[in-house]
mmCIF file of C-alpha atoms in Angstrom:
data_model
loop_
_atom_site.group_PDB
_atom_site.id
_atom_site.type_symbol
_atom_site.label_atom_id
_atom_site.label_comp_id
_atom_site.label_asym_id
_atom_site.label_seq_id
_atom_site.Cartn_x
_atom_site.Cartn_y
_atom_site.Cartn_z
ATOM 1 C CA UNK J 114 111.289 156.722 -116.195
ATOM 2 C CA UNK J 115 109.524 159.724 -114.657
ATOM 3 C CA UNK J 116 111.652 162.866 -114.324
ATOM 4 C CA UNK J 117 110.816 165.613 -111.843
ATOM 5 C CA UNK J 118 111.858 169.253 -112.038
ATOM 6 C CA UNK J 119 111.326 169.643 -108.303
ATOM 7 C CA UNK J 120 112.050 167.001 -105.730
ATOM 8 C CA UNK J 121 111.299 167.873 -102.123
ATOM 9 C CA UNK J 122 113.551 166.190 -99.605
ATOM 10 C CA UNK J 123 112.455 166.859 -96.034
ATOM 11 C CA UNK J 124 115.576 166.674 -93.897
ATOM 12 C CA UNK J 125 113.762 167.531 -90.656
ATOM 13 C CA UNK J 126 110.159 167.774 -89.526
ATOM 14 C CA UNK J 127 111.117 170.204 -86.744
ATOM 15 C CA UNK J 128 110.761 173.983 -86.965
ATOM 16 C CA UNK J 129 111.978 176.697 -84.598
ATOM 17 C CA UNK J 130 108.974 178.932 -85.356
ATOM 18 C CA UNK J 131 105.211 178.546 -85.115
ATOM 19 C CA UNK J 132 103.860 180.622 -88.007
ATOM 20 C CA UNK J 133 100.164 181.339 -88.372
ATOM 21 C CA UNK J 134 100.198 180.408 -92.070
ATOM 22 C CA UNK J 135 101.906 177.047 -91.566
ATOM 23 C CA UNK J 136 100.033 174.440 -89.498
ATOM 24 C CA UNK J 137 102.361 172.457 -87.218
ATOM 25 C CA UNK J 138 102.922 168.881 -88.244
ATOM 26 C CA UNK J 139 101.376 166.122 -86.166
ATOM 27 C CA UNK J 140 104.034 163.673 -87.336
ATOM 28 C CA UNK J 141 106.907 162.485 -85.176
ATOM 29 C CA UNK J 142 109.734 164.984 -84.885
ATOM 30 C CA UNK J 143 113.070 163.956 -86.302
ATOM 31 C CA UNK J 144 116.130 164.566 -88.436
ATOM 32 C CA UNK J 145 117.135 162.469 -91.396
ATOM 33 C CA UNK J 146 120.200 160.303 -90.757
ATOM 34 C CA UNK J 147 123.151 160.816 -93.106
ATOM 35 C CA UNK J 148 123.066 157.192 -94.272
ATOM 36 C CA UNK J 149 119.321 157.385 -95.019
ATOM 37 C CA UNK J 150 119.822 160.622 -96.941
ATOM 38 C CA UNK J 151 122.570 159.009 -99.010
ATOM 39 C CA UNK J 152 120.387 156.011 -99.815
ATOM 40 C CA UNK J 153 117.497 158.230 -100.886
ATOM 41 C CA UNK J 154 119.701 160.229 -103.222
ATOM 42 C CA UNK J 155 120.859 157.022 -104.883
ATOM 43 C CA UNK J 156 117.237 155.974 -105.424
ATOM 44 C CA UNK J 157 116.023 159.286 -106.859
ATOM 45 C CA UNK J 158 119.088 160.001 -109.025
ATOM 46 C CA UNK J 159 117.468 158.665 -112.234
ATOM 47 C CA UNK J 160 114.434 160.877 -111.587
ATOM 48 C CA UNK J 161 115.841 164.351 -110.924
ATOM 49 C CA UNK J 162 118.866 166.620 -110.858
ATOM 50 C CA UNK J 163 117.416 169.153 -108.411
ATOM 51 C CA UNK J 164 116.458 168.606 -104.789
ATOM 52 C CA UNK J 165 114.719 171.002 -102.429
ATOM 53 C CA UNK J 166 115.426 170.903 -98.698
ATOM 54 C CA UNK J 167 111.818 171.722 -97.950
ATOM 55 C CA UNK J 168 108.365 170.421 -97.088
ATOM 56 C CA UNK J 169 107.856 170.972 -93.387
ATOM 57 C CA UNK J 170 110.518 171.821 -90.848
ATOM 58 C CA UNK J 171 113.381 174.326 -90.889
ATOM 59 C CA UNK J 172 116.347 172.806 -92.780
ATOM 60 C CA UNK J 173 118.962 174.968 -91.052
ATOM 61 C CA UNK J 174 118.114 173.166 -87.802
ATOM 62 C CA UNK J 175 119.700 169.977 -89.133
ATOM 63 C CA UNK J 176 123.043 169.647 -87.298
ATOM 64 C CA UNK J 177 124.687 167.929 -90.278
ATOM 65 C CA UNK J 178 123.318 170.055 -93.116
ATOM 66 C CA UNK J 179 126.895 170.684 -94.284
ATOM 67 C CA UNK J 180 127.432 166.927 -94.708
ATOM 68 C CA UNK J 181 124.130 166.575 -96.562
ATOM 69 C CA UNK J 182 125.212 169.331 -98.951
ATOM 70 C CA UNK J 183 128.596 167.671 -99.544
ATOM 71 C CA UNK J 184 126.930 164.338 -100.313
ATOM 72 C CA UNK J 185 124.473 166.074 -102.664
ATOM 73 C CA UNK J 186 127.376 167.648 -104.557
ATOM 74 C CA UNK J 187 129.293 164.370 -104.761
ATOM 75 C CA UNK J 188 126.254 162.712 -106.323
ATOM 76 C CA UNK J 189 125.676 165.483 -108.833
ATOM 77 C CA UNK J 190 122.603 167.186 -107.349
ATOM 78 C CA UNK J 191 121.871 170.903 -107.216
ATOM 79 C CA UNK J 192 120.172 171.937 -103.987
ATOM 80 C CA UNK J 193 117.568 174.621 -103.307
ATOM 81 C CA UNK J 194 117.004 175.506 -99.650
ATOM 82 C CA UNK J 195 113.854 177.188 -98.329
ATOM 83 C CA UNK J 196 114.384 178.736 -94.905
ATOM 84 C CA UNK J 197 112.851 181.272 -92.554
ATOM 85 C CA UNK J 198 116.334 182.770 -92.261
ATOM 86 C CA UNK J 199 116.421 183.082 -88.479
ATOM 87 C CA UNK J 200 119.373 180.697 -88.065
ATOM 88 C CA UNK J 201 121.660 182.154 -90.723
ATOM 89 C CA UNK J 202 124.336 183.573 -88.472
ATOM 90 C CA UNK J 203 124.818 180.200 -86.747
ATOM 91 C CA UNK J 204 124.961 178.305 -90.019
ATOM 92 C CA UNK J 205 126.349 180.543 -92.742
ATOM 93 C CA UNK J 206 129.769 178.907 -92.499
ATOM 94 C CA UNK J 207 128.041 175.633 -93.454
ATOM 95 C CA UNK J 208 126.419 177.226 -96.506
ATOM 96 C CA UNK J 209 128.779 179.717 -98.117
ATOM 97 C CA UNK J 210 131.408 177.097 -98.940
ATOM 98 C CA UNK J 211 129.032 174.556 -100.498
ATOM 99 C CA UNK J 212 128.948 174.357 -104.322
ATOM 100 C CA UNK J 213 125.853 172.114 -104.154
ATOM 101 C CA UNK J 214 123.612 175.073 -103.326
ATOM 102 C CA UNK J 215 121.881 176.440 -106.405
ATOM 103 C CA UNK J 216 119.413 178.746 -104.663
ATOM 104 C CA UNK J 217 118.448 180.027 -101.224
ATOM 105 C CA UNK J 218 114.792 180.967 -100.705
ATOM 106 C CA UNK J 219 114.044 183.207 -97.726
ATOM 107 C CA UNK J 220 110.471 183.230 -96.412
ATOM 108 C CA UNK J 221 110.486 186.777 -95.063
ATOM 109 C CA UNK J 222 106.796 186.531 -94.149
ATOM 110 C CA UNK J 223 107.879 184.163 -91.362
ATOM 111 C CA UNK J 224 108.829 187.110 -89.140
ATOM 112 C CA UNK J 225 105.331 188.576 -88.918
ATOM 113 C CA UNK J 226 103.748 185.124 -89.107
ATOM 114 C CA UNK J 227 105.437 184.071 -85.848
ATOM 115 C CA UNK J 228 103.797 185.640 -82.817
ATOM 116 C CA UNK J 229 106.968 185.788 -80.745
ATOM 117 C CA UNK J 230 109.157 187.544 -83.315
ATOM 118 C CA UNK J 231 111.250 190.480 -82.094
ATOM 119 C CA UNK J 232 113.733 192.838 -83.784
ATOM 120 C CA UNK J 233 112.550 192.940 -87.376
ATOM 121 C CA UNK J 234 115.433 195.235 -88.380
ATOM 122 C CA UNK J 235 117.929 192.747 -86.991
ATOM 123 C CA UNK J 236 116.234 189.859 -88.779
ATOM 124 C CA UNK J 237 116.117 191.553 -92.188
ATOM 125 C CA UNK J 238 119.642 192.881 -91.662
ATOM 126 C CA UNK J 239 120.927 189.371 -91.001
ATOM 127 C CA UNK J 240 119.305 188.000 -94.176
ATOM 128 C CA UNK J 241 120.659 190.855 -96.300
ATOM 129 C CA UNK J 242 124.117 190.467 -94.763
ATOM 130 C CA UNK J 243 124.092 186.818 -95.847
ATOM 131 C CA UNK J 244 122.941 187.853 -99.328
ATOM 132 C CA UNK J 245 125.889 190.242 -99.642
ATOM 133 C CA UNK J 246 128.361 187.531 -98.653
ATOM 134 C CA UNK J 247 126.710 184.985 -100.953
ATOM 135 C CA UNK J 248 126.956 187.350 -103.922
ATOM 136 C CA UNK J 249 130.628 187.979 -103.222
ATOM 137 C CA UNK J 250 131.694 184.414 -102.467
ATOM 138 C CA UNK J 251 129.372 182.095 -104.416
ATOM 139 C CA UNK J 252 127.279 181.682 -107.562
ATOM 140 C CA UNK J 253 124.040 180.943 -105.712
ATOM 141 C CA UNK J 254 120.711 182.523 -106.605
ATOM 142 C CA UNK J 255 118.675 184.327 -103.959
ATOM 143 C CA UNK J 256 114.881 184.561 -103.714
ATOM 144 C CA UNK J 257 113.410 186.920 -101.101
ATOM 145 C CA UNK J 258 109.803 185.876 -100.561
ATOM 146 C CA UNK J 259 106.812 187.715 -99.149
ATOM 147 C CA UNK J 260 103.932 185.320 -99.574
ATOM 148 C CA UNK J 261 101.409 187.078 -97.373
ATOM 149 C CA UNK J 262 99.143 189.003 -99.733
ATOM 150 C CA UNK J 263 95.393 188.546 -99.287
ATOM 151 C CA UNK J 264 93.168 187.980 -102.297
ATOM 152 C CA UNK J 265 90.712 190.725 -101.298
ATOM 153 C CA UNK J 266 93.374 193.392 -100.773
ATOM 154 C CA UNK J 267 95.758 193.754 -97.898
ATOM 155 C CA UNK J 268 94.781 195.511 -94.707
ATOM 156 C CA UNK J 269 96.663 198.684 -93.849
ATOM 157 C CA UNK J 270 98.505 196.754 -91.141
ATOM 158 C CA UNK J 271 99.669 194.166 -93.684
ATOM 159 C CA UNK J 272 100.648 196.865 -96.128
ATOM 160 C CA UNK J 273 102.658 198.731 -93.506
ATOM 161 C CA UNK J 274 104.447 195.569 -92.342
ATOM 162 C CA UNK J 275 105.451 194.775 -95.897
ATOM 163 C CA UNK J 276 106.461 198.382 -96.550
ATOM 164 C CA UNK J 277 108.959 198.216 -93.670
ATOM 165 C CA UNK J 278 110.618 195.157 -95.172
ATOM 166 C CA UNK J 279 110.459 196.417 -98.760
ATOM 167 C CA UNK J 280 111.896 199.793 -97.744
ATOM 168 C CA UNK J 281 114.922 198.072 -96.202
ATOM 169 C CA UNK J 282 115.392 195.986 -99.349
ATOM 170 C CA UNK J 283 115.102 199.082 -101.569
ATOM 171 C CA UNK J 284 117.863 200.805 -99.583
ATOM 172 C CA UNK J 285 120.065 197.705 -99.627
ATOM 173 C CA UNK J 286 119.987 197.443 -103.416
ATOM 174 C CA UNK J 287 119.811 201.220 -104.009
ATOM 175 C CA UNK J 288 116.596 200.949 -105.993
ATOM 176 C CA UNK J 289 115.207 204.150 -107.481
ATOM 177 C CA UNK J 290 111.616 202.881 -107.415
ATOM 178 C CA UNK J 291 109.089 201.394 -105.002
ATOM 179 C CA UNK J 292 108.985 197.610 -105.301
ATOM 180 C CA UNK J 293 105.175 197.586 -105.163
ATOM 181 C CA UNK J 294 105.085 199.543 -108.417
ATOM 182 C CA UNK J 295 106.851 196.795 -110.328
ATOM 183 C CA UNK J 296 106.139 193.446 -108.737
ATOM 184 C CA UNK J 297 102.916 191.532 -109.301
ATOM 185 C CA UNK J 298 101.582 188.569 -107.279
ATOM 186 C CA UNK J 299 102.999 185.254 -108.418
ATOM 187 C CA UNK J 300 105.909 186.706 -110.354
ATOM 188 C CA UNK J 301 109.461 187.670 -109.538
ATOM 189 C CA UNK J 302 111.212 191.019 -109.679
ATOM 190 C CA UNK J 303 114.944 191.077 -110.363
ATOM 191 C CA UNK J 304 116.608 193.367 -107.814
ATOM 192 C CA UNK J 305 120.155 192.836 -108.988
ATOM 193 C CA UNK J 306 122.197 190.067 -110.557
ATOM 194 C CA UNK J 307 121.118 186.731 -109.003
ATOM 195 C CA UNK J 308 118.712 188.313 -106.497
ATOM 196 C CA UNK J 309 114.931 188.243 -106.939
ATOM 197 C CA UNK J 310 111.955 189.310 -104.876
ATOM 198 C CA UNK J 311 108.746 187.291 -105.073
ATOM 199 C CA UNK J 312 105.382 188.359 -103.704
ATOM 200 C CA UNK J 313 102.362 186.120 -103.766
ATOM 201 C CA UNK J 314 99.042 185.478 -102.089
ATOM 202 C CA UNK J 315 98.993 183.530 -98.862
ATOM 203 C CA UNK J 316 97.532 180.082 -99.447
ATOM 204 C CA UNK J 317 95.869 177.637 -97.119
ATOM 205 C CA UNK J 318 97.453 174.243 -96.649
ATOM 206 C CA UNK J 319 95.073 171.480 -97.766
ATOM 207 C CA UNK J 320 93.281 169.873 -94.857
ATOM 208 C CA UNK J 321 91.008 166.838 -94.725
ATOM 209 C CA UNK J 322 88.721 168.810 -92.405
ATOM 210 C CA UNK J 323 88.183 171.486 -95.060
ATOM 211 C CA UNK J 324 85.197 171.652 -97.358
ATOM 212 C CA UNK J 325 85.417 169.584 -100.526
ATOM 213 C CA UNK J 326 84.798 171.103 -103.958
ATOM 214 C CA UNK J 327 83.764 169.459 -107.222
ATOM 215 C CA UNK J 328 87.245 168.020 -107.711
ATOM 216 C CA UNK J 329 87.782 169.554 -111.117
ATOM 217 C CA UNK J 330 91.171 170.962 -111.936
ATOM 218 C CA UNK J 331 94.805 170.205 -112.560
ATOM 219 C CA UNK J 332 97.951 169.822 -110.509
ATOM 220 C CA UNK J 333 101.630 169.200 -111.199
ATOM 221 C CA UNK J 334 101.891 166.652 -108.389
ATOM 222 C CA UNK J 335 103.771 163.574 -109.670
ATOM 223 C CA UNK J 336 104.083 165.386 -113.007
ATOM 224 C CA UNK J 337 106.930 167.758 -112.300
ATOM 225 C CA UNK J 338 107.302 167.256 -108.548
ATOM 226 C CA UNK J 339 107.355 164.676 -105.792
ATOM 227 C CA UNK J 340 108.646 164.524 -102.246
ATOM 228 C CA UNK J 341 109.892 162.321 -99.437
ATOM 229 C CA UNK J 342 109.097 163.098 -95.801
ATOM 230 C CA UNK J 343 111.767 162.639 -93.174
ATOM 231 C CA UNK J 344 110.397 159.194 -92.218
ATOM 232 C CA UNK J 345 110.624 157.953 -95.820
ATOM 233 C CA UNK J 346 106.983 158.456 -96.840
ATOM 234 C CA UNK J 347 106.711 159.383 -100.525
ATOM 235 C CA UNK J 348 104.165 162.145 -101.289
ATOM 236 C CA UNK J 349 103.067 163.676 -104.608
ATOM 237 C CA UNK J 350 103.718 167.336 -103.832
ATOM 238 C CA UNK J 351 105.125 169.887 -101.412
ATOM 239 C CA UNK J 352 101.709 170.606 -99.841
ATOM 240 C CA UNK J 353 101.105 167.128 -98.434
ATOM 241 C CA UNK J 354 102.978 167.961 -95.269
ATOM 242 C CA UNK J 355 101.253 165.262 -93.223
ATOM 243 C CA UNK J 356 101.765 162.390 -95.665
ATOM 244 C CA UNK J 357 98.022 161.957 -96.198
ATOM 245 C CA UNK J 358 98.582 160.698 -99.750
ATOM 246 C CA UNK J 359 101.024 158.020 -98.653
ATOM 247 C CA UNK J 360 102.291 156.494 -101.888
ATOM 248 C CA UNK J 361 104.644 154.136 -100.095
ATOM 249 C CA UNK J 362 107.766 154.242 -97.960
ATOM 250 C CA UNK J 363 111.200 154.363 -99.535
ATOM 251 C CA UNK J 364 112.565 152.291 -96.636
ATOM 252 C CA UNK J 365 110.325 149.389 -97.694
ATOM 253 C CA UNK J 366 110.079 149.717 -101.457
ATOM 254 C CA UNK J 367 112.213 151.244 -104.269
ATOM 255 C CA UNK J 368 111.220 154.787 -105.203
ATOM 256 C CA UNK J 369 110.882 153.876 -108.883
ATOM 257 C CA UNK J 370 108.273 151.258 -107.973
ATOM 258 C CA UNK J 371 106.405 153.644 -105.667
ATOM 259 C CA UNK J 372 105.860 156.344 -108.316
ATOM 260 C CA UNK J 373 104.654 153.727 -110.790
ATOM 261 C CA UNK J 374 102.390 152.106 -108.213
ATOM 262 C CA UNK J 375 98.604 151.892 -108.264
ATOM 263 C CA UNK J 376 97.825 154.922 -106.077
ATOM 264 C CA UNK J 377 100.375 157.138 -107.831
ATOM 265 C CA UNK J 378 99.122 156.105 -111.265
ATOM 266 C CA UNK J 379 95.518 156.770 -110.293
ATOM 267 C CA UNK J 380 96.392 160.292 -109.090
ATOM 268 C CA UNK J 381 98.448 161.061 -112.200
ATOM 269 C CA UNK J 382 95.824 159.795 -114.631
ATOM 270 C CA UNK J 383 93.098 161.631 -112.719
ATOM 271 C CA UNK J 384 94.771 164.978 -113.239
ATOM 272 C CA UNK J 385 95.272 164.096 -116.909
ATOM 273 C CA UNK J 386 91.453 164.121 -117.008
ATOM 274 C CA UNK J 387 91.390 167.349 -114.935
ATOM 275 C CA UNK J 388 89.966 165.381 -112.033
ATOM 276 C CA UNK J 389 91.234 165.164 -108.430
ATOM 277 C CA UNK J 390 90.835 161.575 -107.314
ATOM 278 C CA UNK J 391 92.354 162.010 -103.845
ATOM 279 C CA UNK J 392 90.269 163.546 -101.069
ATOM 280 C CA UNK J 393 93.119 165.844 -99.990
ATOM 281 C CA UNK J 394 93.467 167.151 -103.543
ATOM 282 C CA UNK J 395 89.759 167.977 -103.631
ATOM 283 C CA UNK J 396 90.334 170.099 -100.529
ATOM 284 C CA UNK J 397 93.379 171.917 -101.889
ATOM 285 C CA UNK J 398 92.831 175.480 -103.016
ATOM 286 C CA UNK J 399 96.244 175.668 -104.645
ATOM 287 C CA UNK J 400 94.997 173.325 -107.358
ATOM 288 C CA UNK J 401 92.652 176.056 -108.604
ATOM 289 C CA UNK J 402 95.588 178.215 -109.643
ATOM 290 C CA UNK J 403 96.128 175.957 -112.623
ATOM 291 C CA UNK J 404 92.577 176.327 -113.961
ATOM 292 C CA UNK J 405 89.933 173.665 -114.561
#
């Protein structure tokens, strides 16, 4: 029985932002129904203890996210939520009372990534206000993310935008150092108990229109992670946001059979040989982070 450290459960394909770093999905827009969510948890229970409300879409848009969290807790799952943080004030009452939540990940780069963003101070202030309440009222972990570094060095504009955000965070946690002096791309910096800041390079989502490389390399898809899109399509990783590598649909076939199926097995065994057998994987730059 395959066990996954990360299991991505897309609860909506809809997002309230249009960020430059995140291509909009061409799939049908929708929210997962409570009964479908419950059924999926029952099917994946033997395979994981941790679920991530993430893939595409903004999870805080789901009108019944509080019910989904209650069901997750009843079935023994710990939940990690990745959000742009713009809807916190409307939804914090649905989050702060939920023991299912293990961690909240805030994609702070969403503010500058969305062309129509206004009031950066208000946005960061709202996120940090939630963090304060979460630390006081819950045991949840917090990850503040700035995944907008460029490989060839940031422009001054990028650097200044980040400095504004980092300066606010430094004041909030009364840090006696500049965050840039201590954090390195791809790693986390502990700001205080249960609060971390992560900076990393911006990555490009894999795209079938992109140029293909030699296909050498490794990936943790179907090794320590898997995902289910809102329509039930099972995918091998969190970067297949369009369901290109459609392993099967959980509405038609049991999840356990899908991840042991022919296409899934071929992908898994390919990466065991350090070889990407799927076209999308050969056009995924993230794969190169794991070496050849």
